[in-house]
Amino acid sequence: MNKFNNRFNTAKWPLLIATFLLASTFPTTPTVTQAAEQTAGNTSVNTSASVTAPTLSAGFTDELNQFDPVRWYKANGWGNGPGFGAGWRADHIEFLGDDIETKNKVMALRLDNDPCPTGCANKAYASGEYFTTQKYGYGRVEARIKAAKGDGLVTSLFTYSGGSGPADEIDIEILGKDTTKLETNYFTNGVSAHGKIIDLGFDASEDFHDYAFEWSATSIKWYVDGKLVHTETGARGPLPTKPSHIMVNLWPGAGPTESWTKPFVYNGKPIRAYYDWIKFTPENELNTPQP
Ligand SMILES: [Ca+2]
């Protein structure tokens, strides 16, 4: 049980996230138009007439070659609770050329101290958080990720229900203090204590790898490079049921989370976590043989 102690000690931080997101990020179910307005700043953008928002049952694969304001929000101009050392800024989400031959690009979440603290919600650092405008239900959430290395850092892929009341959440977290490990977790109605630390057998900061979880009414199964690494069945507490946003972020621990993340020390150079693609497959398509 000792290996879970750090997580238990910081079990309150998700509540801080929840409290903030409920108040600021998800005051109501966001619309596509609101997403465009939020991310476009002062630029007038009206996408509502020409787009069809994905539904709960619609899967997607986003190659992350450019910002898609229909599917995604860039968090901008706020910070979470005291456990988070960075405020979110849209300009800390980058789309970078990766391979000239294939034209593949990757999305980078950049953590630095520009222009902090005044432009970073009074946090010492700024970073990126990218999350779907719509909510998704049971199915497979996956991404190809190269994590950030260094004490204090967290690179994530997760679902978060938002809305009113305590939130549901399913997590993949790679802590920069030891990028040879993956931490899985879930929250149901804000209640955690379902953490698990997985040995990856590689350093997640050295190359891209595929990370996934399959969420159903009866289980959550986490996968790394297509291999099942952990299963939760609800035996340790009810499984999440609420449709949720799919989210990624990079952040430094602070205050109450430092016992889990280790304290973050900035060396003056921007730090990035990289995402090559993000994919969602609804549950009813998971057993379809692939061509
Ligand atoms: Ca890509």
mmCIF file of C-alpha atoms and ligand atoms in Angstrom:
data_model
loop_
_atom_site.group_PDB
_atom_site.id
_atom_site.type_symbol
_atom_site.label_atom_id
_atom_site.label_comp_id
_atom_site.label_asym_id
_atom_site.label_seq_id
_atom_site.Cartn_x
_atom_site.Cartn_y
_atom_site.Cartn_z
ATOM 1 C CA MET A 1 0.000 0.000 0.000
ATOM 2 C CA ASN A 2 2.901 2.340 0.574
ATOM 3 C CA LYS A 3 3.343 3.044 -3.070
ATOM 4 C CA PHE A 4 -0.002 4.808 -3.090
ATOM 5 C CA ASN A 5 0.711 7.045 -0.139
ATOM 6 C CA ASN A 6 1.926 9.967 -2.162
ATOM 7 C CA ARG A 7 -1.276 9.921 -4.170
ATOM 8 C CA PHE A 8 -3.435 9.734 -1.083
ATOM 9 C CA ASN A 9 -1.557 12.618 0.454
ATOM 10 C CA THR A 10 -2.439 14.785 -2.499
ATOM 11 C CA ALA A 11 -5.930 13.474 -3.015
ATOM 12 C CA LYS A 12 -7.316 16.936 -2.475
ATOM 13 C CA TRP A 13 -5.752 18.466 -5.559
ATOM 14 C CA PRO A 14 -8.273 17.025 -8.005
ATOM 15 C CA LEU A 15 -10.941 18.724 -5.964
ATOM 16 C CA LEU A 16 -9.126 21.962 -6.538
ATOM 17 C CA ILE A 17 -9.155 21.263 -10.238
ATOM 18 C CA ALA A 18 -12.799 20.394 -10.086
ATOM 19 C CA THR A 19 -13.709 23.481 -8.145
ATOM 20 C CA PHE A 20 -11.928 25.699 -10.571
ATOM 21 C CA LEU A 21 -13.148 24.051 -13.717
ATOM 22 C CA LEU A 22 -16.696 24.092 -12.513
ATOM 23 C CA ALA A 23 -16.454 27.774 -11.818
ATOM 24 C CA SER A 24 -14.580 28.950 -14.849
ATOM 25 C CA THR A 25 -14.087 26.447 -17.606
ATOM 26 C CA PHE A 26 -17.454 24.789 -17.757
ATOM 27 C CA PRO A 27 -20.047 27.273 -16.544
ATOM 28 C CA THR A 28 -22.410 25.688 -19.035
ATOM 29 C CA THR A 29 -22.035 23.095 -21.698
ATOM 30 C CA PRO A 30 -19.854 24.980 -24.160
ATOM 31 C CA THR A 31 -20.954 25.384 -27.723
ATOM 32 C CA VAL A 32 -18.834 25.269 -30.802
ATOM 33 C CA THR A 33 -19.276 28.986 -31.248
ATOM 34 C CA GLN A 34 -18.144 29.665 -27.713
ATOM 35 C CA ALA A 35 -15.083 27.547 -28.350
ATOM 36 C CA ALA A 36 -14.191 29.577 -31.381
ATOM 37 C CA GLU A 37 -14.767 32.831 -29.539
ATOM 38 C CA GLN A 38 -12.727 31.746 -26.563
ATOM 39 C CA THR A 39 -9.748 30.700 -28.597
ATOM 40 C CA ALA A 40 -9.911 33.416 -31.198
ATOM 41 C CA GLY A 41 -9.596 36.267 -28.737
ATOM 42 C CA ASN A 42 -10.546 39.521 -30.375
ATOM 43 C CA THR A 43 -10.665 38.014 -33.821
ATOM 44 C CA SER A 44 -14.190 37.503 -35.039
ATOM 45 C CA VAL A 45 -14.719 33.857 -35.904
ATOM 46 C CA ASN A 46 -18.066 32.289 -36.591
ATOM 47 C CA THR A 47 -17.917 28.579 -37.262
ATOM 48 C CA SER A 48 -21.385 27.732 -36.063
ATOM 49 C CA ALA A 49 -23.040 27.805 -39.459
ATOM 50 C CA SER A 50 -20.634 25.558 -41.271
ATOM 51 C CA VAL A 51 -19.703 22.811 -38.848
ATOM 52 C CA THR A 52 -21.313 19.811 -37.288
ATOM 53 C CA ALA A 53 -20.160 19.176 -33.772
ATOM 54 C CA PRO A 54 -19.151 15.617 -32.937
ATOM 55 C CA THR A 55 -21.675 13.715 -30.893
ATOM 56 C CA LEU A 56 -21.073 11.400 -27.987
ATOM 57 C CA SER A 57 -21.006 8.455 -30.359
ATOM 58 C CA ALA A 58 -18.699 9.921 -32.958
ATOM 59 C CA GLY A 59 -15.081 8.888 -32.920
ATOM 60 C CA PHE A 60 -12.219 10.973 -34.213
ATOM 61 C CA THR A 61 -8.534 10.890 -34.961
ATOM 62 C CA ASP A 62 -6.784 14.237 -34.766
ATOM 63 C CA GLU A 63 -3.264 14.222 -36.223
ATOM 64 C CA LEU A 64 -2.553 17.457 -34.351
ATOM 65 C CA ASN A 65 -1.086 19.103 -37.407
ATOM 66 C CA GLN A 66 -2.899 22.328 -36.608
ATOM 67 C CA PHE A 67 -5.366 23.790 -34.148
ATOM 68 C CA ASP A 68 -8.933 22.625 -34.770
ATOM 69 C CA PRO A 69 -11.209 25.128 -32.980
ATOM 70 C CA VAL A 70 -14.274 23.020 -33.659
ATOM 71 C CA ARG A 71 -13.024 20.047 -31.720
ATOM 72 C CA TRP A 72 -10.732 21.688 -29.177
ATOM 73 C CA TYR A 73 -10.383 24.483 -26.684
ATOM 74 C CA LYS A 74 -7.081 26.033 -25.732
ATOM 75 C CA ALA A 75 -7.232 26.880 -22.046
ATOM 76 C CA ASN A 76 -6.366 30.551 -21.785
ATOM 77 C CA GLY A 77 -6.074 33.100 -19.046
ATOM 78 C CA TRP A 78 -6.744 31.144 -15.907
ATOM 79 C CA GLY A 79 -5.071 28.807 -13.467
ATOM 80 C CA ASN A 80 -6.194 25.895 -11.352
ATOM 81 C CA GLY A 81 -5.787 25.585 -7.577
ATOM 82 C CA PRO A 82 -2.637 26.075 -5.512
ATOM 83 C CA GLY A 83 -1.379 22.597 -6.455
ATOM 84 C CA PHE A 84 -0.697 23.862 -9.968
ATOM 85 C CA GLY A 85 2.383 25.996 -10.546
ATOM 86 C CA ALA A 86 1.377 27.217 -14.014
ATOM 87 C CA GLY A 87 -1.426 29.293 -15.456
ATOM 88 C CA TRP A 88 -2.856 28.213 -18.817
ATOM 89 C CA ARG A 89 -2.077 30.255 -21.906
ATOM 90 C CA ALA A 90 -3.247 29.529 -25.435
ATOM 91 C CA ASP A 91 0.078 30.763 -26.808
ATOM 92 C CA HIS A 92 1.799 27.926 -24.961
ATOM 93 C CA ILE A 93 0.178 25.379 -27.294
ATOM 94 C CA GLU A 94 2.354 24.955 -30.378
ATOM 95 C CA PHE A 95 2.120 22.973 -33.597
ATOM 96 C CA LEU A 96 5.585 22.032 -34.727
ATOM 97 C CA GLY A 97 7.053 20.443 -37.823
ATOM 98 C CA ASP A 98 8.370 17.039 -36.957
ATOM 99 C CA ASP A 99 9.256 15.143 -40.104
ATOM 100 C CA ILE A 100 9.858 16.900 -43.424
ATOM 101 C CA GLU A 101 9.334 13.703 -45.395
ATOM 102 C CA THR A 102 5.941 12.790 -43.984
ATOM 103 C CA LYS A 103 4.786 16.338 -43.226
ATOM 104 C CA ASN A 104 3.816 15.027 -39.841
ATOM 105 C CA LYS A 105 3.511 17.627 -37.160
ATOM 106 C CA VAL A 106 3.185 17.367 -33.423
ATOM 107 C CA MET A 107 1.500 19.520 -30.836
ATOM 108 C CA ALA A 108 3.733 20.758 -28.055
ATOM 109 C CA LEU A 109 2.618 22.090 -24.708
ATOM 110 C CA ARG A 110 5.287 24.583 -23.654
ATOM 111 C CA LEU A 111 6.051 25.394 -20.032
ATOM 112 C CA ASP A 112 8.076 28.510 -19.282
ATOM 113 C CA ASN A 113 7.808 31.719 -17.267
ATOM 114 C CA ASP A 114 6.733 34.130 -20.030
ATOM 115 C CA PRO A 115 4.938 36.466 -19.236
ATOM 116 C CA CYS A 116 4.587 35.464 -15.604
ATOM 117 C CA PRO A 117 3.216 36.070 -13.144
ATOM 118 C CA THR A 118 1.071 38.919 -14.451
ATOM 119 C CA GLY A 119 0.009 37.132 -17.632
ATOM 120 C CA CYS A 120 -0.134 33.702 -16.041
ATOM 121 C CA ALA A 121 -3.033 34.000 -13.604
ATOM 122 C CA ASN A 122 -0.489 35.086 -10.983
ATOM 123 C CA LYS A 123 1.324 31.759 -11.260
ATOM 124 C CA ALA A 124 5.096 31.622 -11.562
ATOM 125 C CA TYR A 125 4.875 29.666 -14.821
ATOM 126 C CA ALA A 126 2.754 29.351 -17.942
ATOM 127 C CA SER A 127 1.825 26.169 -19.811
ATOM 128 C CA GLY A 128 -0.708 24.610 -22.163
ATOM 129 C CA GLU A 129 -3.930 22.684 -21.695
ATOM 130 C CA TYR A 130 -5.930 21.396 -24.690
ATOM 131 C CA PHE A 131 -9.373 19.836 -24.295
ATOM 132 C CA THR A 132 -12.334 18.841 -26.407
ATOM 133 C CA THR A 133 -15.269 21.173 -26.836
ATOM 134 C CA GLN A 134 -17.598 18.178 -26.639
ATOM 135 C CA LYS A 135 -17.959 15.361 -24.144
ATOM 136 C CA TYR A 136 -17.469 11.705 -24.972
ATOM 137 C CA GLY A 137 -18.829 8.551 -23.418
ATOM 138 C CA TYR A 138 -17.582 4.970 -23.150
ATOM 139 C CA GLY A 139 -14.835 4.084 -25.565
ATOM 140 C CA ARG A 140 -11.103 4.177 -26.133
ATOM 141 C CA VAL A 141 -9.084 7.346 -25.546
ATOM 142 C CA GLU A 142 -5.533 7.237 -26.856
ATOM 143 C CA ALA A 143 -2.624 9.451 -27.795
ATOM 144 C CA ARG A 144 0.955 9.236 -28.979
ATOM 145 C CA ILE A 145 3.004 11.190 -26.462
ATOM 146 C CA LYS A 146 6.572 12.127 -25.614
ATOM 147 C CA ALA A 147 6.564 13.246 -21.990
ATOM 148 C CA ALA A 148 8.479 16.023 -20.288
ATOM 149 C CA LYS A 149 11.316 15.037 -17.965
ATOM 150 C CA GLY A 150 12.236 16.777 -14.730
ATOM 151 C CA ASP A 151 11.181 16.906 -11.089
ATOM 152 C CA GLY A 152 7.811 18.546 -10.540
ATOM 153 C CA LEU A 153 6.428 17.999 -14.042
ATOM 154 C CA VAL A 154 3.240 16.144 -15.012
ATOM 155 C CA THR A 155 2.408 15.167 -18.610
ATOM 156 C CA SER A 156 -1.179 13.957 -18.936
ATOM 157 C CA LEU A 157 -3.956 12.438 -21.004
ATOM 158 C CA PHE A 158 -7.297 12.295 -19.194
ATOM 159 C CA THR A 159 -11.052 12.601 -19.279
ATOM 160 C CA TYR A 160 -12.887 15.108 -17.103
ATOM 161 C CA SER A 161 -16.646 15.426 -16.810
ATOM 162 C CA GLY A 162 -16.977 19.016 -15.632
ATOM 163 C CA GLY A 163 -20.584 20.087 -15.366
ATOM 164 C CA SER A 164 -22.363 20.547 -12.079
ATOM 165 C CA GLY A 165 -21.555 18.506 -9.004
ATOM 166 C CA PRO A 166 -18.471 16.400 -8.227
ATOM 167 C CA ALA A 167 -16.590 15.343 -11.315
ATOM 168 C CA ASP A 168 -15.580 12.054 -12.894
ATOM 169 C CA GLU A 169 -12.073 11.697 -14.257
ATOM 170 C CA ILE A 170 -9.827 8.999 -15.764
ATOM 171 C CA ASP A 171 -6.087 9.634 -15.821
ATOM 172 C CA ILE A 172 -2.871 8.793 -17.546
ATOM 173 C CA GLU A 173 -0.084 10.767 -15.905
ATOM 174 C CA ILE A 174 3.652 10.586 -16.498
ATOM 175 C CA LEU A 175 5.583 12.346 -13.769
ATOM 176 C CA GLY A 176 8.774 14.057 -14.835
ATOM 177 C CA LYS A 177 10.519 12.883 -11.673
ATOM 178 C CA ASP A 178 10.540 9.336 -13.097
ATOM 179 C CA THR A 179 9.593 9.056 -16.737
ATOM 180 C CA THR A 180 10.015 5.285 -16.695
ATOM 181 C CA LYS A 181 6.667 5.031 -14.917
ATOM 182 C CA LEU A 182 3.030 5.708 -15.729
ATOM 183 C CA GLU A 183 0.422 6.549 -13.117
ATOM 184 C CA THR A 184 -3.173 5.514 -13.725
ATOM 185 C CA ASN A 185 -6.094 6.777 -11.701
ATOM 186 C CA TYR A 186 -9.809 7.464 -11.785
ATOM 187 C CA PHE A 187 -12.223 9.659 -9.872
ATOM 188 C CA THR A 188 -15.941 9.057 -9.527
ATOM 189 C CA ASN A 189 -18.012 11.898 -8.125
ATOM 190 C CA GLY A 190 -14.745 13.468 -7.050
ATOM 191 C CA VAL A 191 -13.607 10.439 -5.051
ATOM 192 C CA SER A 192 -10.174 9.022 -5.807
ATOM 193 C CA ALA A 193 -7.895 6.463 -4.140
ATOM 194 C CA HIS A 194 -7.654 4.338 -7.249
ATOM 195 C CA GLY A 195 -4.076 5.099 -8.254
ATOM 196 C CA LYS A 196 -1.645 2.596 -9.709
ATOM 197 C CA ILE A 197 1.993 3.016 -10.735
ATOM 198 C CA ILE A 198 3.052 1.085 -13.847
ATOM 199 C CA ASP A 199 6.654 0.325 -14.831
ATOM 200 C CA LEU A 200 6.924 1.215 -18.508
ATOM 201 C CA GLY A 201 10.199 -0.535 -19.299
ATOM 202 C CA PHE A 202 11.350 2.543 -21.227
ATOM 203 C CA ASP A 203 11.894 6.257 -20.674
ATOM 204 C CA ALA A 204 8.737 8.056 -21.837
ATOM 205 C CA SER A 205 10.690 11.297 -22.331
ATOM 206 C CA GLU A 206 13.053 9.808 -24.906
ATOM 207 C CA ASP A 207 10.589 8.894 -27.641
ATOM 208 C CA PHE A 208 6.943 8.797 -28.604
ATOM 209 C CA HIS A 209 4.784 5.929 -27.337
ATOM 210 C CA ASP A 210 1.096 5.106 -27.564
ATOM 211 C CA TYR A 211 -0.950 5.443 -24.376
ATOM 212 C CA ALA A 212 -4.614 4.518 -24.114
ATOM 213 C CA PHE A 213 -7.462 3.634 -21.846
ATOM 214 C CA GLU A 214 -10.698 1.848 -22.656
ATOM 215 C CA TRP A 215 -13.616 2.971 -20.523
ATOM 216 C CA SER A 216 -16.761 0.875 -20.236
ATOM 217 C CA ALA A 217 -19.522 0.305 -17.717
ATOM 218 C CA THR A 218 -17.640 -2.663 -16.265
ATOM 219 C CA SER A 219 -13.964 -1.784 -16.516
ATOM 220 C CA ILE A 220 -11.205 0.674 -17.344
ATOM 221 C CA LYS A 221 -8.258 -0.884 -19.153
ATOM 222 C CA TRP A 222 -5.014 1.026 -19.665
ATOM 223 C CA TYR A 223 -2.683 0.195 -22.562
ATOM 224 C CA VAL A 224 0.874 1.157 -23.483
ATOM 225 C CA ASP A 225 1.955 0.544 -27.075
ATOM 226 C CA GLY A 226 -1.048 -1.727 -27.483
ATOM 227 C CA LYS A 227 -0.234 -3.875 -24.461
ATOM 228 C CA LEU A 228 -2.674 -4.084 -21.548
ATOM 229 C CA VAL A 229 -0.887 -2.796 -18.428
ATOM 230 C CA HIS A 230 -3.673 -2.296 -15.877
ATOM 231 C CA THR A 231 -7.372 -2.997 -15.331
ATOM 232 C CA GLU A 232 -9.847 -1.556 -12.858
ATOM 233 C CA THR A 233 -13.206 -3.281 -12.463
ATOM 234 C CA GLY A 234 -14.843 -1.077 -9.856
ATOM 235 C CA ALA A 235 -13.781 -3.325 -6.992
ATOM 236 C CA ARG A 236 -11.925 -0.367 -5.446
ATOM 237 C CA GLY A 237 -14.824 2.025 -5.939
ATOM 238 C CA PRO A 238 -17.531 2.757 -8.514
ATOM 239 C CA LEU A 239 -16.285 3.503 -12.024
ATOM 240 C CA PRO A 240 -16.912 6.858 -13.723
ATOM 241 C CA THR A 241 -20.141 7.141 -15.685
ATOM 242 C CA LYS A 242 -20.341 10.781 -16.769
ATOM 243 C CA PRO A 243 -19.611 11.835 -20.357
ATOM 244 C CA SER A 244 -16.359 13.742 -20.272
ATOM 245 C CA HIS A 245 -14.068 16.094 -22.113
ATOM 246 C CA ILE A 246 -10.842 14.548 -23.408
ATOM 247 C CA MET A 247 -7.926 16.620 -22.137
ATOM 248 C CA VAL A 248 -4.141 16.920 -22.179
ATOM 249 C CA ASN A 249 -1.918 19.255 -20.213
ATOM 250 C CA LEU A 250 1.587 19.842 -18.889
ATOM 251 C CA TRP A 251 2.045 21.399 -15.488
ATOM 252 C CA PRO A 252 4.443 21.784 -12.569
ATOM 253 C CA GLY A 253 3.403 20.724 -9.122
ATOM 254 C CA ALA A 254 3.268 23.395 -6.424
ATOM 255 C CA GLY A 255 2.322 23.577 -2.753
ATOM 256 C CA PRO A 256 0.050 20.657 -1.865
ATOM 257 C CA THR A 257 1.043 18.509 -4.856
ATOM 258 C CA GLU A 258 4.806 18.755 -4.403
ATOM 259 C CA SER A 259 4.917 15.729 -2.137
ATOM 260 C CA TRP A 260 3.686 13.765 -5.149
ATOM 261 C CA THR A 261 5.409 15.526 -8.058
ATOM 262 C CA LYS A 262 8.580 16.652 -6.229
ATOM 263 C CA PRO A 263 9.278 20.385 -6.277
ATOM 264 C CA PHE A 264 9.731 21.948 -9.702
ATOM 265 C CA VAL A 265 12.903 23.917 -10.400
ATOM 266 C CA TYR A 266 12.972 25.941 -13.628
ATOM 267 C CA ASN A 267 16.343 25.996 -15.360
ATOM 268 C CA GLY A 268 15.469 28.949 -17.579
ATOM 269 C CA LYS A 269 14.739 26.967 -20.744
ATOM 270 C CA PRO A 270 11.230 26.172 -22.033
ATOM 271 C CA ILE A 271 10.060 22.610 -21.378
ATOM 272 C CA ARG A 272 7.753 20.757 -23.765
ATOM 273 C CA ALA A 273 5.524 17.704 -23.767
ATOM 274 C CA TYR A 274 4.722 16.460 -27.285
ATOM 275 C CA TYR A 275 1.555 14.900 -28.697
ATOM 276 C CA ASP A 276 1.648 13.367 -32.192
ATOM 277 C CA TRP A 277 -2.060 12.500 -32.335
ATOM 278 C CA ILE A 278 -5.107 11.988 -30.155
ATOM 279 C CA LYS A 279 -7.860 9.519 -30.971
ATOM 280 C CA PHE A 280 -11.258 8.521 -29.590
ATOM 281 C CA THR A 281 -13.084 5.350 -30.615
ATOM 282 C CA PRO A 282 -16.615 4.870 -29.292
ATOM 283 C CA GLU A 283 -17.304 1.615 -27.487
ATOM 284 C CA ASN A 284 -19.560 0.224 -30.208
ATOM 285 C CA GLU A 285 -16.725 0.418 -32.735
ATOM 286 C CA LEU A 286 -13.999 -1.105 -30.587
ATOM 287 C CA ASN A 287 -14.515 -4.710 -31.608
ATOM 288 C CA THR A 288 -14.676 -3.967 -35.314
ATOM 289 C CA PRO A 289 -11.761 -5.699 -37.060
ATOM 290 C CA GLN A 290 -9.307 -3.182 -38.478
ATOM 291 C CA PRO A 291 -8.619 -3.356 -42.217
HETATM 292 CA CA CA B 1 0.858 14.384 -35.861
#
